[in-house]
Short mmCIF file of N, CA and C and ligand atoms in Angstrom, two decimals:
data_model
loop_
_atom_site.label_atom_id
_atom_site.label_comp_id
_atom_site.label_asym_id
_atom_site.label_seq_id
_atom_site.Cartn_x
_atom_site.Cartn_y
_atom_site.Cartn_z
N UNK Y 141 0.85 -1.20 0.00
CA UNK Y 141 0.00 0.00 0.00
C UNK Y 141 0.88 1.25 0.00
N UNK Y 142 0.36 2.27 -0.60
CA UNK Y 142 1.08 3.55 -0.58
C UNK Y 142 0.08 4.68 -0.45
N UNK Y 143 0.60 5.84 -0.13
CA UNK Y 143 -0.25 7.00 0.05
C UNK Y 143 0.37 8.21 -0.63
N UNK Y 144 -0.46 8.98 -1.34
CA UNK Y 144 0.01 10.26 -1.88
C UNK Y 144 -0.10 11.29 -0.77
N UNK Y 145 1.00 11.97 -0.47
CA UNK Y 145 1.04 12.87 0.68
C UNK Y 145 0.71 14.32 0.31
N UNK Y 146 1.24 14.78 -0.82
CA UNK Y 146 0.97 16.15 -1.25
C UNK Y 146 1.64 16.44 -2.58
N UNK Y 147 1.36 17.64 -3.13
CA UNK Y 147 2.12 18.07 -4.30
C UNK Y 147 3.52 18.38 -3.80
N UNK Y 148 4.50 17.67 -4.32
CA UNK Y 148 5.88 17.87 -3.88
C UNK Y 148 6.49 19.09 -4.56
N UNK Y 149 6.36 19.12 -5.88
CA UNK Y 149 6.85 20.29 -6.61
C UNK Y 149 6.26 20.35 -8.01
N UNK Y 150 6.39 21.52 -8.61
CA UNK Y 150 6.04 21.72 -10.02
C UNK Y 150 7.35 21.95 -10.75
N UNK Y 151 7.60 21.17 -11.80
CA UNK Y 151 8.85 21.28 -12.55
C UNK Y 151 8.67 22.19 -13.76
N UNK Y 152 9.52 23.20 -13.87
CA UNK Y 152 9.41 24.18 -14.95
C UNK Y 152 10.68 24.15 -15.80
N UNK Y 153 10.50 23.89 -17.10
CA UNK Y 153 11.62 23.85 -18.03
C UNK Y 153 11.97 25.27 -18.45
N UNK Y 154 13.23 25.65 -18.25
CA UNK Y 154 13.67 27.00 -18.61
C UNK Y 154 14.95 26.93 -19.44
N UNK Y 155 15.15 27.97 -20.24
CA UNK Y 155 16.38 28.02 -21.04
C UNK Y 155 17.55 28.52 -20.21
N UNK Y 156 17.26 29.43 -19.29
CA UNK Y 156 18.31 30.08 -18.52
C UNK Y 156 17.94 30.06 -17.04
N UNK Y 157 18.55 29.15 -16.33
CA UNK Y 157 18.22 28.93 -14.91
C UNK Y 157 18.45 30.19 -14.08
N UNK Y 158 19.57 30.84 -14.28
CA UNK Y 158 19.90 32.02 -13.49
C UNK Y 158 18.87 33.13 -13.69
N UNK Y 159 18.47 33.30 -14.94
CA UNK Y 159 17.50 34.35 -15.24
C UNK Y 159 16.12 33.99 -14.67
N UNK Y 160 15.73 32.75 -14.81
CA UNK Y 160 14.43 32.32 -14.30
C UNK Y 160 14.39 32.44 -12.77
N UNK Y 161 15.51 32.07 -12.16
CA UNK Y 161 15.59 32.13 -10.70
C UNK Y 161 15.40 33.56 -10.19
N UNK Y 162 15.95 34.51 -10.94
CA UNK Y 162 15.83 35.92 -10.57
C UNK Y 162 14.38 36.36 -10.41
N UNK Y 163 13.51 35.86 -11.30
CA UNK Y 163 12.10 36.24 -11.21
C UNK Y 163 11.53 35.84 -9.85
N UNK Y 164 11.79 34.59 -9.46
CA UNK Y 164 11.22 34.10 -8.20
C UNK Y 164 11.84 34.77 -6.98
N UNK Y 165 13.15 35.01 -7.04
CA UNK Y 165 13.82 35.59 -5.87
C UNK Y 165 13.65 37.11 -5.81
N UNK Y 166 13.87 37.77 -6.93
CA UNK Y 166 13.84 39.24 -6.90
C UNK Y 166 12.43 39.81 -7.04
N UNK Y 167 11.62 39.23 -7.92
CA UNK Y 167 10.28 39.77 -8.12
C UNK Y 167 9.30 39.24 -7.07
N UNK Y 168 9.42 37.97 -6.71
CA UNK Y 168 8.45 37.39 -5.77
C UNK Y 168 9.01 37.29 -4.35
N UNK Y 169 10.30 37.54 -4.18
CA UNK Y 169 10.89 37.51 -2.84
C UNK Y 169 11.02 36.13 -2.24
N UNK Y 170 11.03 35.09 -3.09
CA UNK Y 170 11.18 33.72 -2.59
C UNK Y 170 12.66 33.40 -2.43
N UNK Y 171 12.94 32.37 -1.63
CA UNK Y 171 14.34 32.03 -1.39
C UNK Y 171 14.71 30.73 -2.08
N UNK Y 172 15.69 30.80 -2.97
CA UNK Y 172 16.10 29.61 -3.73
C UNK Y 172 17.11 28.79 -2.94
N UNK Y 173 17.04 27.47 -3.13
CA UNK Y 173 18.04 26.57 -2.57
C UNK Y 173 19.22 26.53 -3.55
N UNK Y 174 20.24 25.76 -3.22
CA UNK Y 174 21.39 25.65 -4.11
C UNK Y 174 21.05 24.92 -5.39
N UNK Y 175 21.91 25.05 -6.37
CA UNK Y 175 21.70 24.35 -7.63
C UNK Y 175 22.37 22.98 -7.59
N UNK Y 176 21.80 22.06 -8.36
CA UNK Y 176 22.39 20.72 -8.43
C UNK Y 176 22.32 20.23 -9.87
N UNK Y 177 23.39 19.59 -10.30
CA UNK Y 177 23.37 19.01 -11.63
C UNK Y 177 23.07 17.52 -11.51
N UNK Y 178 22.08 17.06 -12.27
CA UNK Y 178 21.77 15.63 -12.29
C UNK Y 178 22.22 15.12 -13.67
N UNK Y 179 23.40 14.52 -13.69
CA UNK Y 179 24.05 14.14 -14.95
C UNK Y 179 23.20 13.16 -15.74
N UNK Y 180 22.60 12.20 -15.05
CA UNK Y 180 21.80 11.16 -15.70
C UNK Y 180 20.66 11.77 -16.53
N UNK Y 181 20.08 12.85 -16.04
CA UNK Y 181 18.96 13.48 -16.76
C UNK Y 181 19.40 14.71 -17.55
N UNK Y 182 20.70 14.97 -17.54
CA UNK Y 182 21.25 16.10 -18.30
C UNK Y 182 20.56 17.41 -17.96
N UNK Y 183 20.43 17.65 -16.66
CA UNK Y 183 19.81 18.89 -16.20
C UNK Y 183 20.55 19.50 -15.02
N UNK Y 184 20.37 20.81 -14.92
CA UNK Y 184 20.79 21.55 -13.74
C UNK Y 184 19.49 22.02 -13.12
N UNK Y 185 19.31 21.77 -11.82
CA UNK Y 185 18.04 22.12 -11.19
C UNK Y 185 18.25 23.04 -10.00
N UNK Y 186 17.19 23.78 -9.72
CA UNK Y 186 17.18 24.64 -8.54
C UNK Y 186 15.78 24.58 -7.93
N UNK Y 187 15.72 24.25 -6.65
CA UNK Y 187 14.44 24.21 -5.96
C UNK Y 187 14.19 25.51 -5.22
N UNK Y 188 12.95 25.96 -5.30
CA UNK Y 188 12.55 27.17 -4.58
C UNK Y 188 11.35 26.81 -3.71
N UNK Y 189 11.59 26.65 -2.40
CA UNK Y 189 10.51 26.23 -1.50
C UNK Y 189 9.36 27.22 -1.48
N UNK Y 190 8.15 26.66 -1.34
CA UNK Y 190 6.94 27.48 -1.30
C UNK Y 190 5.94 26.75 -0.42
N UNK Y 191 5.92 27.06 0.86
CA UNK Y 191 5.05 26.35 1.80
C UNK Y 191 5.42 24.88 1.84
N UNK Y 192 4.42 24.00 1.66
CA UNK Y 192 4.65 22.56 1.69
C UNK Y 192 5.22 22.03 0.38
N UNK Y 193 5.25 22.89 -0.64
CA UNK Y 193 5.68 22.45 -1.96
C UNK Y 193 6.88 23.26 -2.42
N UNK Y 194 7.34 22.96 -3.62
CA UNK Y 194 8.46 23.69 -4.16
C UNK Y 194 8.26 23.91 -5.66
N UNK Y 195 8.95 24.93 -6.16
CA UNK Y 195 9.05 25.13 -7.59
C UNK Y 195 10.41 24.56 -7.98
N UNK Y 196 10.45 23.74 -9.02
CA UNK Y 196 11.73 23.19 -9.49
C UNK Y 196 12.02 23.79 -10.87
N UNK Y 197 13.10 24.52 -10.97
CA UNK Y 197 13.51 25.07 -12.26
C UNK Y 197 14.52 24.10 -12.87
N UNK Y 198 14.32 23.78 -14.15
CA UNK Y 198 15.20 22.82 -14.82
C UNK Y 198 15.79 23.42 -16.09
N UNK Y 199 17.10 23.43 -16.17
CA UNK Y 199 17.79 23.88 -17.38
C UNK Y 199 18.59 22.71 -17.93
N UNK Y 200 18.49 22.49 -19.21
CA UNK Y 200 19.22 21.39 -19.83
C UNK Y 200 20.71 21.67 -19.87
N UNK Y 201 21.51 20.64 -19.68
CA UNK Y 201 22.96 20.81 -19.79
C UNK Y 201 23.46 20.24 -21.11
N UNK Y 202 22.53 19.74 -21.92
CA UNK Y 202 22.91 19.16 -23.21
C UNK Y 202 21.77 19.34 -24.20
N UNK Y 203 22.11 19.60 -25.48
CA UNK Y 203 21.04 19.80 -26.48
C UNK Y 203 20.19 18.55 -26.71
N UNK Y 204 20.68 17.36 -26.30
CA UNK Y 204 19.87 16.15 -26.49
C UNK Y 204 19.23 15.66 -25.19
N UNK Y 205 19.24 16.50 -24.17
CA UNK Y 205 18.61 16.12 -22.91
C UNK Y 205 17.10 16.27 -22.99
N UNK Y 206 16.37 15.61 -22.07
CA UNK Y 206 14.90 15.66 -22.11
C UNK Y 206 14.33 17.07 -21.95
N UNK Y 207 14.99 17.91 -21.19
CA UNK Y 207 14.47 19.28 -21.00
C UNK Y 207 14.69 20.10 -22.28
N UNK Y 208 15.84 19.94 -22.92
CA UNK Y 208 16.08 20.63 -24.19
C UNK Y 208 15.06 20.21 -25.22
N UNK Y 209 14.78 18.91 -25.26
CA UNK Y 209 13.79 18.40 -26.23
C UNK Y 209 12.39 18.93 -25.91
N UNK Y 210 12.08 19.00 -24.63
CA UNK Y 210 10.77 19.52 -24.22
C UNK Y 210 10.61 20.97 -24.70
N UNK Y 211 11.64 21.78 -24.44
CA UNK Y 211 11.57 23.21 -24.81
C UNK Y 211 11.49 23.37 -26.33
N UNK Y 212 12.24 22.53 -27.04
CA UNK Y 212 12.20 22.59 -28.50
C UNK Y 212 10.77 22.37 -29.02
N UNK Y 213 10.08 21.43 -28.39
CA UNK Y 213 8.74 21.06 -28.84
C UNK Y 213 7.65 21.99 -28.30
N UNK Y 214 7.77 22.38 -27.04
CA UNK Y 214 6.68 23.11 -26.37
C UNK Y 214 7.02 24.53 -25.94
N UNK Y 215 8.27 24.89 -25.98
CA UNK Y 215 8.68 26.16 -25.40
C UNK Y 215 8.88 26.00 -23.90
N UNK Y 216 9.31 27.07 -23.25
CA UNK Y 216 9.52 27.00 -21.80
C UNK Y 216 8.16 26.88 -21.10
N UNK Y 217 8.17 26.28 -19.93
CA UNK Y 217 6.92 26.20 -19.16
C UNK Y 217 6.87 25.00 -18.26
N UNK Y 218 5.69 24.75 -17.71
CA UNK Y 218 5.51 23.63 -16.77
C UNK Y 218 5.75 22.32 -17.50
N UNK Y 219 6.70 21.54 -17.01
CA UNK Y 219 7.08 20.29 -17.68
C UNK Y 219 6.54 19.08 -16.95
N UNK Y 220 6.45 19.15 -15.64
CA UNK Y 220 5.87 18.04 -14.89
C UNK Y 220 5.35 18.49 -13.53
N UNK Y 221 4.50 17.66 -12.96
CA UNK Y 221 4.06 17.85 -11.58
C UNK Y 221 4.55 16.65 -10.79
N UNK Y 222 5.03 16.90 -9.59
CA UNK Y 222 5.50 15.80 -8.75
C UNK Y 222 4.61 15.65 -7.53
N UNK Y 223 4.18 14.42 -7.28
CA UNK Y 223 3.43 14.11 -6.07
C UNK Y 223 4.33 13.33 -5.13
N UNK Y 224 4.31 13.71 -3.88
CA UNK Y 224 5.11 12.98 -2.90
C UNK Y 224 4.34 11.78 -2.40
N UNK Y 225 5.00 10.64 -2.42
CA UNK Y 225 4.39 9.41 -1.91
C UNK Y 225 5.21 8.89 -0.74
N UNK Y 226 4.57 8.09 0.09
CA UNK Y 226 5.30 7.57 1.25
C UNK Y 226 6.12 6.33 0.92
N UNK Y 227 5.76 5.64 -0.17
CA UNK Y 227 6.47 4.41 -0.53
C UNK Y 227 6.46 4.24 -2.04
N UNK Y 228 7.52 4.67 -2.68
CA UNK Y 228 7.53 4.71 -4.15
C UNK Y 228 7.56 3.30 -4.76
N UNK Y 229 8.24 2.38 -4.11
CA UNK Y 229 8.28 0.99 -4.61
C UNK Y 229 6.86 0.40 -4.65
N UNK Y 230 6.13 0.63 -3.57
CA UNK Y 230 4.76 0.12 -3.48
C UNK Y 230 3.87 0.82 -4.49
N UNK Y 231 4.09 2.13 -4.69
CA UNK Y 231 3.28 2.89 -5.65
C UNK Y 231 3.47 2.34 -7.06
N UNK Y 232 4.74 2.11 -7.44
CA UNK Y 232 5.03 1.61 -8.78
C UNK Y 232 4.47 0.20 -8.99
N UNK Y 233 4.60 -0.63 -7.99
CA UNK Y 233 4.08 -2.00 -8.10
C UNK Y 233 2.57 -1.98 -8.24
N UNK Y 234 1.92 -1.13 -7.47
CA UNK Y 234 0.47 -1.04 -7.50
C UNK Y 234 -0.02 -0.49 -8.84
N UNK Y 235 0.62 0.57 -9.33
CA UNK Y 235 0.21 1.17 -10.60
C UNK Y 235 0.43 0.19 -11.75
N UNK Y 236 1.55 -0.53 -11.70
CA UNK Y 236 1.85 -1.51 -12.73
C UNK Y 236 0.76 -2.59 -12.76
N UNK Y 237 0.39 -3.04 -11.57
CA UNK Y 237 -0.65 -4.06 -11.47
C UNK Y 237 -1.99 -3.56 -12.01
N UNK Y 238 -2.23 -2.26 -11.86
CA UNK Y 238 -3.48 -1.67 -12.36
C UNK Y 238 -3.40 -1.35 -13.85
N UNK Y 239 -2.25 -1.64 -14.46
CA UNK Y 239 -2.11 -1.43 -15.90
C UNK Y 239 -1.81 0.02 -16.29
N UNK Y 240 -1.35 0.81 -15.34
CA UNK Y 240 -1.02 2.21 -15.62
C UNK Y 240 0.32 2.27 -16.36
N UNK Y 241 0.35 3.06 -17.43
CA UNK Y 241 1.57 3.15 -18.24
C UNK Y 241 2.64 3.97 -17.53
N UNK Y 242 3.74 3.32 -17.22
CA UNK Y 242 4.83 3.97 -16.49
C UNK Y 242 6.00 4.25 -17.42
N UNK Y 243 6.72 5.31 -17.16
CA UNK Y 243 7.98 5.55 -17.86
C UNK Y 243 9.10 4.81 -17.11
N UNK Y 244 9.05 4.90 -15.79
CA UNK Y 244 10.04 4.20 -14.95
C UNK Y 244 9.34 3.13 -14.12
N UNK Y 245 9.78 1.91 -14.29
CA UNK Y 245 9.20 0.85 -13.45
C UNK Y 245 9.95 0.71 -12.14
N UNK Y 246 11.16 1.30 -12.12
CA UNK Y 246 11.94 1.27 -10.88
C UNK Y 246 12.34 2.71 -10.55
N UNK Y 247 12.40 3.04 -9.26
CA UNK Y 247 12.78 4.39 -8.88
C UNK Y 247 14.22 4.70 -9.28
N UNK Y 248 14.48 5.97 -9.59
CA UNK Y 248 15.85 6.37 -9.86
C UNK Y 248 16.18 7.61 -9.05
N UNK Y 249 17.43 8.03 -9.19
CA UNK Y 249 17.89 9.15 -8.38
C UNK Y 249 17.28 10.47 -8.86
N UNK Y 250 16.79 11.26 -7.95
CA UNK Y 250 16.31 12.60 -8.26
C UNK Y 250 17.07 13.62 -7.44
N UNK Y 251 17.02 14.86 -7.88
CA UNK Y 251 17.74 15.94 -7.20
C UNK Y 251 17.39 15.97 -5.72
N UNK Y 252 18.35 16.29 -4.90
CA UNK Y 252 18.12 16.36 -3.47
C UNK Y 252 18.10 15.00 -2.80
N UNK Y 253 18.45 13.95 -3.57
CA UNK Y 253 18.52 12.62 -2.99
C UNK Y 253 17.17 11.91 -2.92
N UNK Y 254 16.17 12.46 -3.61
CA UNK Y 254 14.86 11.80 -3.62
C UNK Y 254 14.89 10.57 -4.52
N UNK Y 255 13.97 9.65 -4.29
CA UNK Y 255 13.73 8.55 -5.23
C UNK Y 255 12.56 8.96 -6.08
N UNK Y 256 12.76 8.94 -7.40
CA UNK Y 256 11.69 9.42 -8.28
C UNK Y 256 11.39 8.41 -9.39
N UNK Y 257 10.19 8.54 -9.95
CA UNK Y 257 9.80 7.74 -11.11
C UNK Y 257 8.71 8.50 -11.84
N UNK Y 258 8.72 8.37 -13.18
CA UNK Y 258 7.74 9.10 -13.98
C UNK Y 258 6.63 8.18 -14.49
N UNK Y 259 5.41 8.76 -14.50
CA UNK Y 259 4.24 8.08 -15.05
C UNK Y 259 3.93 8.76 -16.38
N UNK Y 260 3.60 7.97 -17.38
CA UNK Y 260 3.40 8.49 -18.74
C UNK Y 260 2.20 9.43 -18.83
N UNK Y 261 2.34 10.54 -19.56
CA UNK Y 261 1.22 11.49 -19.72
C UNK Y 261 -0.04 10.85 -20.29
N UNK Y 262 0.11 9.79 -21.08
CA UNK Y 262 -1.08 9.13 -21.65
C UNK Y 262 -1.93 8.49 -20.56
N UNK Y 263 -1.34 8.23 -19.41
CA UNK Y 263 -2.08 7.60 -18.32
C UNK Y 263 -2.67 8.60 -17.34
N UNK Y 264 -2.24 9.86 -17.45
CA UNK Y 264 -2.60 10.82 -16.40
C UNK Y 264 -3.52 11.94 -16.88
N UNK Y 265 -3.95 11.88 -18.12
CA UNK Y 265 -4.76 12.98 -18.64
C UNK Y 265 -3.90 14.09 -19.20
N UNK Y 266 -2.70 13.75 -19.60
CA UNK Y 266 -1.92 14.73 -20.37
C UNK Y 266 -0.74 15.35 -19.67
N UNK Y 267 -0.52 15.06 -18.41
CA UNK Y 267 0.67 15.65 -17.78
C UNK Y 267 1.69 14.57 -17.43
N UNK Y 268 2.95 14.98 -17.53
CA UNK Y 268 4.02 14.11 -17.07
C UNK Y 268 4.00 14.17 -15.55
N UNK Y 269 3.80 13.01 -14.94
CA UNK Y 269 3.67 12.96 -13.48
C UNK Y 269 4.90 12.29 -12.88
N UNK Y 270 5.50 12.97 -11.93
CA UNK Y 270 6.64 12.40 -11.21
C UNK Y 270 6.15 11.96 -9.84
N UNK Y 271 6.53 10.77 -9.46
CA UNK Y 271 6.30 10.34 -8.07
C UNK Y 271 7.62 10.51 -7.35
N UNK Y 272 7.56 11.02 -6.15
CA UNK Y 272 8.78 11.34 -5.42
C UNK Y 272 8.67 10.90 -3.97
N UNK Y 273 9.70 10.20 -3.53
CA UNK Y 273 9.76 9.84 -2.11
C UNK Y 273 11.03 10.43 -1.54
N UNK Y 274 10.87 11.22 -0.51
CA UNK Y 274 12.04 11.83 0.13
C UNK Y 274 12.42 11.03 1.36
N UNK Y 275 13.70 11.14 1.69
CA UNK Y 275 14.18 10.41 2.87
C UNK Y 275 13.73 11.11 4.14
ZN1 LIG N 398 10.80 17.08 -10.60
#
């Protein structure tokens, strides 16, 4: 069994992380966390906490990375929503059993040391859904 706890973060694909971060920090007065590069996903990310949730800014570090491809196709904007779950292994097993189309059948490393896995937009009504379990 697993439980969805809350919206963990909204992932936003941007061309220029530093510039995008400025909007949230300087215009909205929010406080950004440090940046982290996730080599496996070819992205540089920055989390900006907002109450119980966070905004995740993602800049591609390679022209063939998933974020670069997303921007090429859709332009900058919301790329995924992440829901925090209490047990990602159980969530994936349960969804698989229910026939839900998954991108990741096993959790992988996410920024900040989270365990993450993506659910296909065709299964969710059109959005890329990330499941995230934090330590
Ligand atoms: Zn994310």
